[in-house]
mmCIF file of C-alpha atoms in Angstrom:
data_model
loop_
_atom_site.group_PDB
_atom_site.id
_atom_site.type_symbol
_atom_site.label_atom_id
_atom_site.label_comp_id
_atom_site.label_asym_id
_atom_site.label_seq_id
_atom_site.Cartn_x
_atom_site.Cartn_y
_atom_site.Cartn_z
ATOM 1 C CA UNK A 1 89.728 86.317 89.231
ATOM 2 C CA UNK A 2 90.266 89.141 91.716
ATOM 3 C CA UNK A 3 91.943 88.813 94.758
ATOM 4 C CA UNK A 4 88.782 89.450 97.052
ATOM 5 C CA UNK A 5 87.157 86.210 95.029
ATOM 6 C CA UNK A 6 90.378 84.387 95.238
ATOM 7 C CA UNK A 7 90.729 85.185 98.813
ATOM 8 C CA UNK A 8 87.090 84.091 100.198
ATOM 9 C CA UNK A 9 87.240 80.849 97.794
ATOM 10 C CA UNK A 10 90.196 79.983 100.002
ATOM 11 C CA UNK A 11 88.413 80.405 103.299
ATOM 12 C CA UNK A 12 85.524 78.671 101.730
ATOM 13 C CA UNK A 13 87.978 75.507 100.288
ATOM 14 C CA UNK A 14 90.129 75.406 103.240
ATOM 15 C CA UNK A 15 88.687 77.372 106.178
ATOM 16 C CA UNK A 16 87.327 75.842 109.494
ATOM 17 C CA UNK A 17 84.032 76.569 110.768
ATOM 18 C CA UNK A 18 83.918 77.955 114.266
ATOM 19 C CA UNK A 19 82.434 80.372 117.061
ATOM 20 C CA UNK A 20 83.898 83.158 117.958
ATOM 21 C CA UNK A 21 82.491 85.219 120.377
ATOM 22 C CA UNK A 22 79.042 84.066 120.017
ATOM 23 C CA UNK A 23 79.638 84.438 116.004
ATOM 24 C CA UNK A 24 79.900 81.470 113.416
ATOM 25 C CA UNK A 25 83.138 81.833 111.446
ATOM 26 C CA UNK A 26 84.851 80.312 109.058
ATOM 27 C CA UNK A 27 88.447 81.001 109.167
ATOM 28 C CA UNK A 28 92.652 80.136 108.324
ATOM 29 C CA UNK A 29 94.987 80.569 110.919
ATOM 30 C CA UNK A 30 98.392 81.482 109.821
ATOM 31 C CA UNK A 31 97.930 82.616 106.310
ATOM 32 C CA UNK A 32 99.628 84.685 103.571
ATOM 33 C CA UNK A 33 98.707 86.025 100.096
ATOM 34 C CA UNK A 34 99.641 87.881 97.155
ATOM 35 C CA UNK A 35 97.971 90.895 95.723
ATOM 36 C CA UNK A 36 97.976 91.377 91.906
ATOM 37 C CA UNK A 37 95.266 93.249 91.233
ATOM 38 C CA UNK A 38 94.680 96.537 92.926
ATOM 39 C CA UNK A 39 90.794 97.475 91.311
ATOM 40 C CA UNK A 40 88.408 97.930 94.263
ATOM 41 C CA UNK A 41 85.161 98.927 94.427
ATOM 42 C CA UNK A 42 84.742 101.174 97.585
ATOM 43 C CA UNK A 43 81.871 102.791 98.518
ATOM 44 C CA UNK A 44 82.367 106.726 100.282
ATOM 45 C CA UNK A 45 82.351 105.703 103.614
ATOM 46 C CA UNK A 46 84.846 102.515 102.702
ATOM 47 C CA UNK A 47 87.218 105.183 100.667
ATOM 48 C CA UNK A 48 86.428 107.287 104.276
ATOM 49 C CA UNK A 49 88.032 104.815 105.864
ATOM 50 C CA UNK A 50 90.744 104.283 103.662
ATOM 51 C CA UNK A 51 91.892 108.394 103.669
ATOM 52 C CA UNK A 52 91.601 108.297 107.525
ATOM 53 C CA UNK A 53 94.630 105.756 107.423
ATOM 54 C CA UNK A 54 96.414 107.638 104.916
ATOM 55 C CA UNK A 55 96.592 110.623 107.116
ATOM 56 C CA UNK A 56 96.280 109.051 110.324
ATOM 57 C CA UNK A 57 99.538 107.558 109.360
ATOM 58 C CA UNK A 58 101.565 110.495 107.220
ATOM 59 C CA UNK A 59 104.561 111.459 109.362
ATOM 60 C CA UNK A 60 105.123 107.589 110.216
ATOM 61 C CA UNK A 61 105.071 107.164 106.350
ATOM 62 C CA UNK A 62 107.772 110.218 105.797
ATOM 63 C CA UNK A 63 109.724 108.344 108.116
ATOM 64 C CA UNK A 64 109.951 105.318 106.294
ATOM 65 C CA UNK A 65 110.579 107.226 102.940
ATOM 66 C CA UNK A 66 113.757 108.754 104.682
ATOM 67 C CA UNK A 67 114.814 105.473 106.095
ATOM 68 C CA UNK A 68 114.535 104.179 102.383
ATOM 69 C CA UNK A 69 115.845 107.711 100.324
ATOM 70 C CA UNK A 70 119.004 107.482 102.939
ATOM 71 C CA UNK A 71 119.508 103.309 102.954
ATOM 72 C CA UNK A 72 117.774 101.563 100.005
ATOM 73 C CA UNK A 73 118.787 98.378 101.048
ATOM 74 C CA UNK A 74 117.615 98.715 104.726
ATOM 75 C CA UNK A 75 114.754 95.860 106.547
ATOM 76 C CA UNK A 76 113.974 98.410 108.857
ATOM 77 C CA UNK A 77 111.476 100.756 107.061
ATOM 78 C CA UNK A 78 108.552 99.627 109.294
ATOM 79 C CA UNK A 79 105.482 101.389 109.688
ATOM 80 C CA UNK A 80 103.773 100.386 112.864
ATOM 81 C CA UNK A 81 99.924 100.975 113.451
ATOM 82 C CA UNK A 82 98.143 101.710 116.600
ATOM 83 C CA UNK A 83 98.632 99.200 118.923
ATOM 84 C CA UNK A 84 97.827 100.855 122.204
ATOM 85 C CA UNK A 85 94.461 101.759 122.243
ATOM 86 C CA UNK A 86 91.196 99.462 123.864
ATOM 87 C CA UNK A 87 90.832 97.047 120.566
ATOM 88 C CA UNK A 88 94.417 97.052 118.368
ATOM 89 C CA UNK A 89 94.003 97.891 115.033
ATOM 90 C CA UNK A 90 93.951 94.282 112.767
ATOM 91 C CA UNK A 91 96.240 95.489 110.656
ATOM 92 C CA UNK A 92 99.639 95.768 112.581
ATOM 93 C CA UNK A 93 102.504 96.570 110.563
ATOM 94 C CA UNK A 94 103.613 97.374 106.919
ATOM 95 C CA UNK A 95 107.634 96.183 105.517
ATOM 96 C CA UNK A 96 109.078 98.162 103.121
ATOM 97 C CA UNK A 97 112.070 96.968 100.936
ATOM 98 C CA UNK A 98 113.467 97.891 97.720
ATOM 99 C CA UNK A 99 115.732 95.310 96.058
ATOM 100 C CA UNK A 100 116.778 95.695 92.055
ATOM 101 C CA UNK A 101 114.985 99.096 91.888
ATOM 102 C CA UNK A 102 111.842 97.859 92.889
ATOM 103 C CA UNK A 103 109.787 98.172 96.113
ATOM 104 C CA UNK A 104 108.476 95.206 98.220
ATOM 105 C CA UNK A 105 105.839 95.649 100.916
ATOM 106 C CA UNK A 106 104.546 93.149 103.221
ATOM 107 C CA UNK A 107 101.610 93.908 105.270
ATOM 108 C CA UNK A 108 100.764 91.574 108.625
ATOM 109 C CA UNK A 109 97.762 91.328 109.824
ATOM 110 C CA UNK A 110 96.571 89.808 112.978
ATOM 111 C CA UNK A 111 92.711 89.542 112.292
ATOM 112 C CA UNK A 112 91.060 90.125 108.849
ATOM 113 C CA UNK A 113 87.546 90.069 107.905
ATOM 114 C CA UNK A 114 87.625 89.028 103.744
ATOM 115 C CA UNK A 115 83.821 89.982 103.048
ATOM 116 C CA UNK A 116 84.081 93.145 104.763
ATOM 117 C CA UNK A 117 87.482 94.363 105.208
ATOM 118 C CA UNK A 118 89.766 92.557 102.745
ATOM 119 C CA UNK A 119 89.149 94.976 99.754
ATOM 120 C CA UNK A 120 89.812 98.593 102.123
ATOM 121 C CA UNK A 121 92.851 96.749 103.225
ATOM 122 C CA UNK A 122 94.126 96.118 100.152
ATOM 123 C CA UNK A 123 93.112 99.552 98.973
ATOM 124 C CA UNK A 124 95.386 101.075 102.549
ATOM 125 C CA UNK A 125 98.224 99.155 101.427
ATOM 126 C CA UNK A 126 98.024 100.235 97.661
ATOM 127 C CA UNK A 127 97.623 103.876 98.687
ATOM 128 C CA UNK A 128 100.992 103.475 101.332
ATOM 129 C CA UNK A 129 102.701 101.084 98.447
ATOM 130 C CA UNK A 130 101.776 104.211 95.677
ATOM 131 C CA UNK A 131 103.115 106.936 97.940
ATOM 132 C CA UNK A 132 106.813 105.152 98.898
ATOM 133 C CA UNK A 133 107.262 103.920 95.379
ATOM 134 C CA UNK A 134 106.415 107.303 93.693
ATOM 135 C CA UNK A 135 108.920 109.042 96.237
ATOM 136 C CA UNK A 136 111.538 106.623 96.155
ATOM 137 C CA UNK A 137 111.566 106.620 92.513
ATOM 138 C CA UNK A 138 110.691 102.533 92.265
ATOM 139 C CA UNK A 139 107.884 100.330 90.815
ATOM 140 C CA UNK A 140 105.551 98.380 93.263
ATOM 141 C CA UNK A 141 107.112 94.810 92.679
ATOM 142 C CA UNK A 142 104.676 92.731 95.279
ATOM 143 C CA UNK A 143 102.114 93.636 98.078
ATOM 144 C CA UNK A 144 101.922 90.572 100.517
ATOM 145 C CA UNK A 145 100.024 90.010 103.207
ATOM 146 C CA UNK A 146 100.381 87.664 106.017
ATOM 147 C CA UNK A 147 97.249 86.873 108.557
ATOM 148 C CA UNK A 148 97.102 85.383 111.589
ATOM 149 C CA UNK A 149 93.675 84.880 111.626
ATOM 150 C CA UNK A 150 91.440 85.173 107.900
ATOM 151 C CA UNK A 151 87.727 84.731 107.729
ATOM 152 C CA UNK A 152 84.418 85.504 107.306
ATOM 153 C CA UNK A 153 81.292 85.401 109.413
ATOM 154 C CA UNK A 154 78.651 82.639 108.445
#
């Protein structure tokens, strides 16, 4: 099972239905997951979106690579997305930390979509995961995510 199934059969199992903003929802507050697979199926303009991140967010990402390169054991190789503008973006930060040669990245979200968002999410964090691990000479150990607020409109 992929994670995008594994992730909506969760909202489905355990989510709440609700209105939000005139929408019907169903949704988990406070809620973290693994990713194991890293297959998606994107169409152009979801890759679009995907490369815009990528190089929206390159000289924040060499940062964090020279954080790591110079202190391999440092918590503080954050990447921080755009938080200032009218509507912040849902996904607000990425972790980086290697431990035992091998990189871990946690991703926190504050709002996720999982039919229309989850798999270009999980294709941003793959591409940011790929490009630290490959220059700092590691293997991607785990991808995690943490969300404030997962779900799907009804």
């Amino acid at each position: 099972m992929n994670t995008n199934t594994s992730v909506i059969g969760l909202i489905t199992r355990e989510g709440v239905d609700n209105v939000v903003k005139g929408q019907k929802v169903r949704e988990i507050l406070g809620v973290s997951f693994s990713v194991k697979s890293f297959k998606t199926t994107l169409t152009g303009k979801q890759r679009e979106y995907v490369n815009r991140k990528l190089k929206k967010y390159n000289h924040e990402t060499m940062k964090v690579i020279k954080k790591l390169k110079n202190d391999k054991t440092t918590r503080q190789a954050v990447l921080h997305f755009d938080l200032t503008g009218h509507k912040p973006e849902c996904m607000q930060l990425m972790q980086f930390m290697i431990r035992n040669n091998k990189l871990y990245m946690f991703v926190y979200s504050r709002s996720l979509d999982a039919k229309n968002k989850l798999e270009q999410d999980i294709e941003v964090a793959y591409r940011f995961a790929v490009r630290v691990s490959t220059q700092c000479d590691v293997d991607i150990h785990v991808i995690k995510f943490y969300v404030g607020n997962l779900h799907y409109y009804l």
